[in-house]
PDB file of C-alpha atoms and ligand atoms in Angstrom:
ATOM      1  CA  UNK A   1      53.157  -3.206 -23.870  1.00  0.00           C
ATOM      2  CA  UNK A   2      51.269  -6.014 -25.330  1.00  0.00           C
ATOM      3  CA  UNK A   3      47.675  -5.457 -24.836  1.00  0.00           C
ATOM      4  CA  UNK A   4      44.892  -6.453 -26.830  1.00  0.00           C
ATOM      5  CA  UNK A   5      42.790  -3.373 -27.161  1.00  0.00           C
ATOM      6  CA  UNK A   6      38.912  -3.505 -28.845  1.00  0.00           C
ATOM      7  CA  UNK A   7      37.629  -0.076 -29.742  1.00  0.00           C
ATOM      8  CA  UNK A   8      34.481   1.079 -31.505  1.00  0.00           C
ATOM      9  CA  UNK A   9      31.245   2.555 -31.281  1.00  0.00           C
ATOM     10  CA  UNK A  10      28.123   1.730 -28.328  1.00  0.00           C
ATOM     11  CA  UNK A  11      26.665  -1.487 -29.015  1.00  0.00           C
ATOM     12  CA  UNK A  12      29.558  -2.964 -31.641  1.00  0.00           C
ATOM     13  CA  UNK A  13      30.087  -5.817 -29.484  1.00  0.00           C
ATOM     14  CA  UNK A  14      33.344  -4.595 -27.685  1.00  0.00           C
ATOM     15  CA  UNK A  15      32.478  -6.508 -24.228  1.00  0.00           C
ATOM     16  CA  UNK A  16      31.073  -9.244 -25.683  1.00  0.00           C
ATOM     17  CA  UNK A  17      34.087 -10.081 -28.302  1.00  0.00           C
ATOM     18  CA  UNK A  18      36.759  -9.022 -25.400  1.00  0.00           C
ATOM     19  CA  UNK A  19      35.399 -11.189 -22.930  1.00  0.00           C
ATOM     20  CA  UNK A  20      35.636 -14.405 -25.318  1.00  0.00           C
ATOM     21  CA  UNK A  21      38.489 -13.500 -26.839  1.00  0.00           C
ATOM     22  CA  UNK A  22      40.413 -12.848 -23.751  1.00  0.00           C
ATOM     23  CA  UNK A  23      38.630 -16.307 -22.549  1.00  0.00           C
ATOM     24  CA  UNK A  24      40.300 -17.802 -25.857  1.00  0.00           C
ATOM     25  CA  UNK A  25      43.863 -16.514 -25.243  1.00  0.00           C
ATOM     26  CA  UNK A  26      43.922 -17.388 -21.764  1.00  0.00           C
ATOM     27  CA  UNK A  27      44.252 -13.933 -20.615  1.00  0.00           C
ATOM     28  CA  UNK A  28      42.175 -11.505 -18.489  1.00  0.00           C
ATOM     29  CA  UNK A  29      39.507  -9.374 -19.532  1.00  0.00           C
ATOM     30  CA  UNK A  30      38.686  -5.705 -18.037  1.00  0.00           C
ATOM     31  CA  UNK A  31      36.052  -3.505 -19.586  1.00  0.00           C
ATOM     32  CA  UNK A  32      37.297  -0.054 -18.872  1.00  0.00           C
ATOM     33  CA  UNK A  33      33.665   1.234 -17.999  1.00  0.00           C
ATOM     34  CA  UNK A  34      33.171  -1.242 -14.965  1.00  0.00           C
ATOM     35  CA  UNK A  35      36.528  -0.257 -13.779  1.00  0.00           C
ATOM     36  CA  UNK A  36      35.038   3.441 -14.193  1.00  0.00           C
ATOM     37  CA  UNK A  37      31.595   2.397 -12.286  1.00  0.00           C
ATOM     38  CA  UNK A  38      33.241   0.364  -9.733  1.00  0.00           C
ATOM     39  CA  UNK A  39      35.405   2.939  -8.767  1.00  0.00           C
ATOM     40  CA  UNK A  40      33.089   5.663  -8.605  1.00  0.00           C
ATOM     41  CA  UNK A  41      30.540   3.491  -6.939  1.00  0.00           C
ATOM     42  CA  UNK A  42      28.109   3.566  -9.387  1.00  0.00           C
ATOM     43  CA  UNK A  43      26.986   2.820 -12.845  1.00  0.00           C
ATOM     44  CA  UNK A  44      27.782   5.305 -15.686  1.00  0.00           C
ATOM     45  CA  UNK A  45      24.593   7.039 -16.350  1.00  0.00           C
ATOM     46  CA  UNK A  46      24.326   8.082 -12.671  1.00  0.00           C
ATOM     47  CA  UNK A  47      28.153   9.710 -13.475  1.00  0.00           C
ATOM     48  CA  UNK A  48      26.612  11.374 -16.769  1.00  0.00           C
ATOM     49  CA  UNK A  49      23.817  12.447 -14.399  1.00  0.00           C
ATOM     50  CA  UNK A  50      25.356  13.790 -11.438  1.00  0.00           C
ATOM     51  CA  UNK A  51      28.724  14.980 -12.734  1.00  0.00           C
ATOM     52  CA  UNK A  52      28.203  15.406 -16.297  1.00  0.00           C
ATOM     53  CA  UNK A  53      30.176  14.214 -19.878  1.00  0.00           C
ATOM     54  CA  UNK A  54      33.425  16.480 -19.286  1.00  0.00           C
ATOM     55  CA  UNK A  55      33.941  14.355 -15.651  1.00  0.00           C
ATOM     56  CA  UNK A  56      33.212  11.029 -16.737  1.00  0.00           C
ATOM     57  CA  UNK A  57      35.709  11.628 -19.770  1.00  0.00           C
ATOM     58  CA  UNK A  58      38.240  13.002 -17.061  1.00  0.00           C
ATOM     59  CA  UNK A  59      37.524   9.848 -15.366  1.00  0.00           C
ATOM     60  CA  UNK A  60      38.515   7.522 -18.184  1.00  0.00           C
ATOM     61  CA  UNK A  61      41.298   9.016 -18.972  1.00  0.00           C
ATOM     62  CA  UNK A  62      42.402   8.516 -14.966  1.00  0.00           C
ATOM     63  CA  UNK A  63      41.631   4.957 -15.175  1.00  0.00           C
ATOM     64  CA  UNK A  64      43.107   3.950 -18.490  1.00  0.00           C
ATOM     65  CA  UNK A  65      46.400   5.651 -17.629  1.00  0.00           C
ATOM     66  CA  UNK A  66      45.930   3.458 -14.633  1.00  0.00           C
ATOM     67  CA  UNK A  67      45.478   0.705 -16.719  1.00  0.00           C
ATOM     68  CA  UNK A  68      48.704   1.709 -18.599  1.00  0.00           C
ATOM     69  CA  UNK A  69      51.265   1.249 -15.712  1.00  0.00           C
ATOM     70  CA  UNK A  70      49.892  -2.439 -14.889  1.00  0.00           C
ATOM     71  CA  UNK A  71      52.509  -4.273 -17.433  1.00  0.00           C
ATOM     72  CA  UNK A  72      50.258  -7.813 -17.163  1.00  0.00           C
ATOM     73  CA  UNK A  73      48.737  -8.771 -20.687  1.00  0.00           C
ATOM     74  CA  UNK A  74      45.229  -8.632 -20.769  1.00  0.00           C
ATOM     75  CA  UNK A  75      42.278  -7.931 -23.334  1.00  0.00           C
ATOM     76  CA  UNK A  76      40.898  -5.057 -22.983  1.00  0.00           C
ATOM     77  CA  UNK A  77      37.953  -3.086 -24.008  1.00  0.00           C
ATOM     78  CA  UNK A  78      36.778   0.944 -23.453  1.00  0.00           C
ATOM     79  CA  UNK A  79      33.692   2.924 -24.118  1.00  0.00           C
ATOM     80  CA  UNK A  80      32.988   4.293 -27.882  1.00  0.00           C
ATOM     81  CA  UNK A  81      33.918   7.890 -26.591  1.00  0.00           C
ATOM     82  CA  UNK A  82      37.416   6.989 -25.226  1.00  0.00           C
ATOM     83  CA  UNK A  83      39.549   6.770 -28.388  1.00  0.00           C
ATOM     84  CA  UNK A  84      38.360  10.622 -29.749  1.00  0.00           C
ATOM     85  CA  UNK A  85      40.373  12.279 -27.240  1.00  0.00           C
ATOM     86  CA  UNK A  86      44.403  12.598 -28.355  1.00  0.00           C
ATOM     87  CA  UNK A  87      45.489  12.168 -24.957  1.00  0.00           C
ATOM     88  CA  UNK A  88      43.797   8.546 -24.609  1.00  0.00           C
ATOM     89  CA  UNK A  89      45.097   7.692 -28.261  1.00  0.00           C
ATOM     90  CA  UNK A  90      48.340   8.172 -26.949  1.00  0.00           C
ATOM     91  CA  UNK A  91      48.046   5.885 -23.858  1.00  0.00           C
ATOM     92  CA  UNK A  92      46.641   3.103 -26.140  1.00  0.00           C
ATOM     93  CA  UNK A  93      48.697   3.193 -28.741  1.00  0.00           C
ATOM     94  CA  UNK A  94      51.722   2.509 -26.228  1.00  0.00           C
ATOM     95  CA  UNK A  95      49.883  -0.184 -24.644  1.00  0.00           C
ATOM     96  CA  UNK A  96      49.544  -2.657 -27.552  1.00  0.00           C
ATOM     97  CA  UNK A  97      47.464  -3.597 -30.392  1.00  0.00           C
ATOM     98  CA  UNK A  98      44.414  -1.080 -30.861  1.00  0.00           C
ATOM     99  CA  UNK A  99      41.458  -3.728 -32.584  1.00  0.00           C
ATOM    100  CA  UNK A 100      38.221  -1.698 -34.215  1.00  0.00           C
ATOM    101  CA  UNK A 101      34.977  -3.498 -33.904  1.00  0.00           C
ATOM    102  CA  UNK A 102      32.773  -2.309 -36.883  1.00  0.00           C
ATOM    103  CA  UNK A 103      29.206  -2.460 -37.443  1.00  0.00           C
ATOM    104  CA  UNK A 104      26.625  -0.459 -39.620  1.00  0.00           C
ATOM    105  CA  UNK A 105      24.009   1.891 -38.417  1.00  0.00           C
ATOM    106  CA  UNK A 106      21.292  -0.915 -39.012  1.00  0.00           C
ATOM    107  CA  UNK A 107      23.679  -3.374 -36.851  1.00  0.00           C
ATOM    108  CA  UNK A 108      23.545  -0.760 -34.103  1.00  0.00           C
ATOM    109  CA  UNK A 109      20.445   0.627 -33.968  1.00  0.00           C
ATOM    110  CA  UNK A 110      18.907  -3.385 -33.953  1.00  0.00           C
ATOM    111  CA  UNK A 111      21.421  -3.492 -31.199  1.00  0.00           C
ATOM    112  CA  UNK A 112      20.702  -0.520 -29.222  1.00  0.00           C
ATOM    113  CA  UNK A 113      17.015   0.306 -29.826  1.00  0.00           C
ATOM    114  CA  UNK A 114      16.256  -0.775 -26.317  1.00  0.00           C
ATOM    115  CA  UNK A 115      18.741   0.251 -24.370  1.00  0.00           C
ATOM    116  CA  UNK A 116      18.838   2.776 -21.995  1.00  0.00           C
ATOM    117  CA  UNK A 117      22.475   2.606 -20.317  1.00  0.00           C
ATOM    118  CA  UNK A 118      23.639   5.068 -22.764  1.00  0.00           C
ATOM    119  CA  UNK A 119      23.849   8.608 -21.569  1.00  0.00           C
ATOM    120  CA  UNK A 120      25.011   9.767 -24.997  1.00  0.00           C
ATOM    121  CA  UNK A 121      21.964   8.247 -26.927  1.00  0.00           C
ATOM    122  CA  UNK A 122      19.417   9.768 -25.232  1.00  0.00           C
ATOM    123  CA  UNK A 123      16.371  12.277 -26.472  1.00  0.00           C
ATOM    124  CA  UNK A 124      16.278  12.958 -30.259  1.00  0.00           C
ATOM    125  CA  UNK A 125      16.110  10.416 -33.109  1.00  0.00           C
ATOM    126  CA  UNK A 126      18.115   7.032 -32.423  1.00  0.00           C
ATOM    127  CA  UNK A 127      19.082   6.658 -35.543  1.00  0.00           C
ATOM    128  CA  UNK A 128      20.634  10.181 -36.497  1.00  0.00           C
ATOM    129  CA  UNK A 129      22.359  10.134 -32.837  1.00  0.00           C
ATOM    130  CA  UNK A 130      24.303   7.157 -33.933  1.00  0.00           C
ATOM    131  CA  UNK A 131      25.206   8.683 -37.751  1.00  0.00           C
ATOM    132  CA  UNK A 132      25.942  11.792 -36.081  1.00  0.00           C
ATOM    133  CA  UNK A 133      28.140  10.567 -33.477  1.00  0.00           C
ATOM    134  CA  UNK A 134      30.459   7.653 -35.627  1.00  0.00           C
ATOM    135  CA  UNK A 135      30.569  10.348 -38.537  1.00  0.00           C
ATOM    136  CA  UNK A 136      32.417  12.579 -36.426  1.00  0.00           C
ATOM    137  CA  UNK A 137      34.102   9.274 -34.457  1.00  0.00           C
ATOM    138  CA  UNK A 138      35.266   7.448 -37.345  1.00  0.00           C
ATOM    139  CA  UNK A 139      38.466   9.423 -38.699  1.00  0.00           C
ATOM    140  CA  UNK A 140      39.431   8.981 -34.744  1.00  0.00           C
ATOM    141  CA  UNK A 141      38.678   5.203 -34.263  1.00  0.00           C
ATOM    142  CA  UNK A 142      40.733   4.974 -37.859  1.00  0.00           C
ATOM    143  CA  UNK A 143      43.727   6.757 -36.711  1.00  0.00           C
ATOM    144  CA  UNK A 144      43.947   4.733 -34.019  1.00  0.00           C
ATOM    145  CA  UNK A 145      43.685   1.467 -34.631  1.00  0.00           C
ATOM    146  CA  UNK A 146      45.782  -1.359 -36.038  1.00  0.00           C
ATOM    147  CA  UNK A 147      43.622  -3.395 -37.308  1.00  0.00           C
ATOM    148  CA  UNK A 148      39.683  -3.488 -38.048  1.00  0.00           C
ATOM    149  CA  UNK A 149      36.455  -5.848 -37.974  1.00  0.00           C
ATOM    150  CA  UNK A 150      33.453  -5.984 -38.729  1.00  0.00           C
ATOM    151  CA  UNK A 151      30.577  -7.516 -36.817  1.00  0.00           C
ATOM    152  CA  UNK A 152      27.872  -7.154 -39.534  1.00  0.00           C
ATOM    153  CA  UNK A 153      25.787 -10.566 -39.772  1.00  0.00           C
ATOM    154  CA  UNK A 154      28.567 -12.459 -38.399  1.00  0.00           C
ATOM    155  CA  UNK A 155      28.404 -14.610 -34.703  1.00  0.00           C
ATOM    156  CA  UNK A 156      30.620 -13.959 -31.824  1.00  0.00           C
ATOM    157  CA  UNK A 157      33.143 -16.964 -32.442  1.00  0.00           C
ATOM    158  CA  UNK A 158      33.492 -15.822 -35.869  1.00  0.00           C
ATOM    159  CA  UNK A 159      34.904 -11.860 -34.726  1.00  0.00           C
ATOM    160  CA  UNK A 160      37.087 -13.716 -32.284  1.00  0.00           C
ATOM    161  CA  UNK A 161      38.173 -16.091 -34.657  1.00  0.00           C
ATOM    162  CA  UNK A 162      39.383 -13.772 -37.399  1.00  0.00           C
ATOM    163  CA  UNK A 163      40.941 -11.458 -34.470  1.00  0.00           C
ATOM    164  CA  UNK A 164      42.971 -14.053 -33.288  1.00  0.00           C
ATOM    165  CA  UNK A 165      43.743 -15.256 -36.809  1.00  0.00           C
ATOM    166  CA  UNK A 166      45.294 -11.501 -37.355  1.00  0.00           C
ATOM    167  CA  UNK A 167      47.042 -11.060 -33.903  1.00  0.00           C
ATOM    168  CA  UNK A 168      49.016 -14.120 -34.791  1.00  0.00           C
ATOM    169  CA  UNK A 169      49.605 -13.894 -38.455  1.00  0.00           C
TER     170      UNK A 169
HETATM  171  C1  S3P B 201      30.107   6.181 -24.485  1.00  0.00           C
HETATM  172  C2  S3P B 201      30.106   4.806 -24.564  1.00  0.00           C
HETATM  173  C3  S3P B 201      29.823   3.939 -23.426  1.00  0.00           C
HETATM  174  C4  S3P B 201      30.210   4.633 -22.128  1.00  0.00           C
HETATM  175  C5  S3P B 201      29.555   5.978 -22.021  1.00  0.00           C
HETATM  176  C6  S3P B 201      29.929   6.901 -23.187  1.00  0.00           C
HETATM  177  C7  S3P B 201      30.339   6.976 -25.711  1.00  0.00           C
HETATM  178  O1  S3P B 201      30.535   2.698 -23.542  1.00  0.00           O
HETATM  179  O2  S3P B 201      31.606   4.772 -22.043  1.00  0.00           O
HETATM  180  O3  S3P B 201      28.167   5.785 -21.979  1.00  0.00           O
HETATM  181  O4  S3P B 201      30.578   8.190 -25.611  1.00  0.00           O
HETATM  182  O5  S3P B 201      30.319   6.372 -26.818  1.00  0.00           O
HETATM  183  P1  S3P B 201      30.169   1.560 -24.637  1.00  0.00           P
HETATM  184  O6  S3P B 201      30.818   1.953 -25.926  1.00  0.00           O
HETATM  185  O7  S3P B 201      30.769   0.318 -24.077  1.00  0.00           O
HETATM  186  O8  S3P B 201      28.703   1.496 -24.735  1.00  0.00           O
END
């Protein structure tokens, strides 16, 4: 298949980018979570909540194997967690080109300080949570992906510029 898929960890832009990129390439955009929300009938935290981590990661592997069988192109972009477990890198690998969004702990923790939408973030030190969790991410998102990004310092039409610059070259 020929999706465009962006990867990467909370708050590296992956909804943002996906939704103007996939407004740039004249294709549609779906952002795995709100498929995952909408289906459940609620948002994610109140999954995390009531059902726990090991459900709502049962959950999005449901939906993007779902999202595997519909053959129309489309950008598409899926929570930081997704791409750790083998069975999902499988699945996205066969549906088209995996994109990693980069950013640095200072780009994230700017980005997420406020935020409260993220179950995984929550209690302890924001800043250790997020070098905790892309340390033992990274080697994953790496394995996975085609191509990478970063998002460091640089504007919105600037990632989507250089991603379509790649996905055509
Ligand atoms: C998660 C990332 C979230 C969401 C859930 C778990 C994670 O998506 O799927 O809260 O484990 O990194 P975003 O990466 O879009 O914030």
């Amino acid at each position: 298949m020929d999706h465009i898929i962006l990867i990467g960890f909370m708050g590296s832009g992956k909804t943002s980018v996906g939704k103007q990129l996939a407004k740039t390439l004249g294709l549609p955009f779906i952002d795995l979570d709100q498929l995952i929300a909408k289906k459940a009938g609620m948002e994610i935290t109140e999954i995390f909540e009531r059902f726990g981590e090991t459900r709502f990661r049962e959950m999005e592997t449901e939906c993007l194997k779902e999202l595997s069988l519909n053959g129309e192109r489309k950008v598409i972009s899926v929570g930081g967690g997704l791409p750790v477990r083998p069975e999902n890198q499988q699945y996205l690998k066969e549906m088209g080109t995996v994109v990693l969004l980069e950013a640095s702990v200072q780009t994230l923790l700017g980005r997420l300080q406020y935020d409260s939408t993220r179950p995984m973030l929550k209690g302890g030190e924001l800043k250790r949570k997020i070098e905790t969790l892309q340390e033992q991410r990274k080697a994953e998102y790496e394995r996975v992906s085609e191509i990478s990004v970063t998002t460091d310092n640089r504007s919105l039409s600037e990632v989507v510029e250089e991603i379509c610059k790649i996905i055509k070259s």
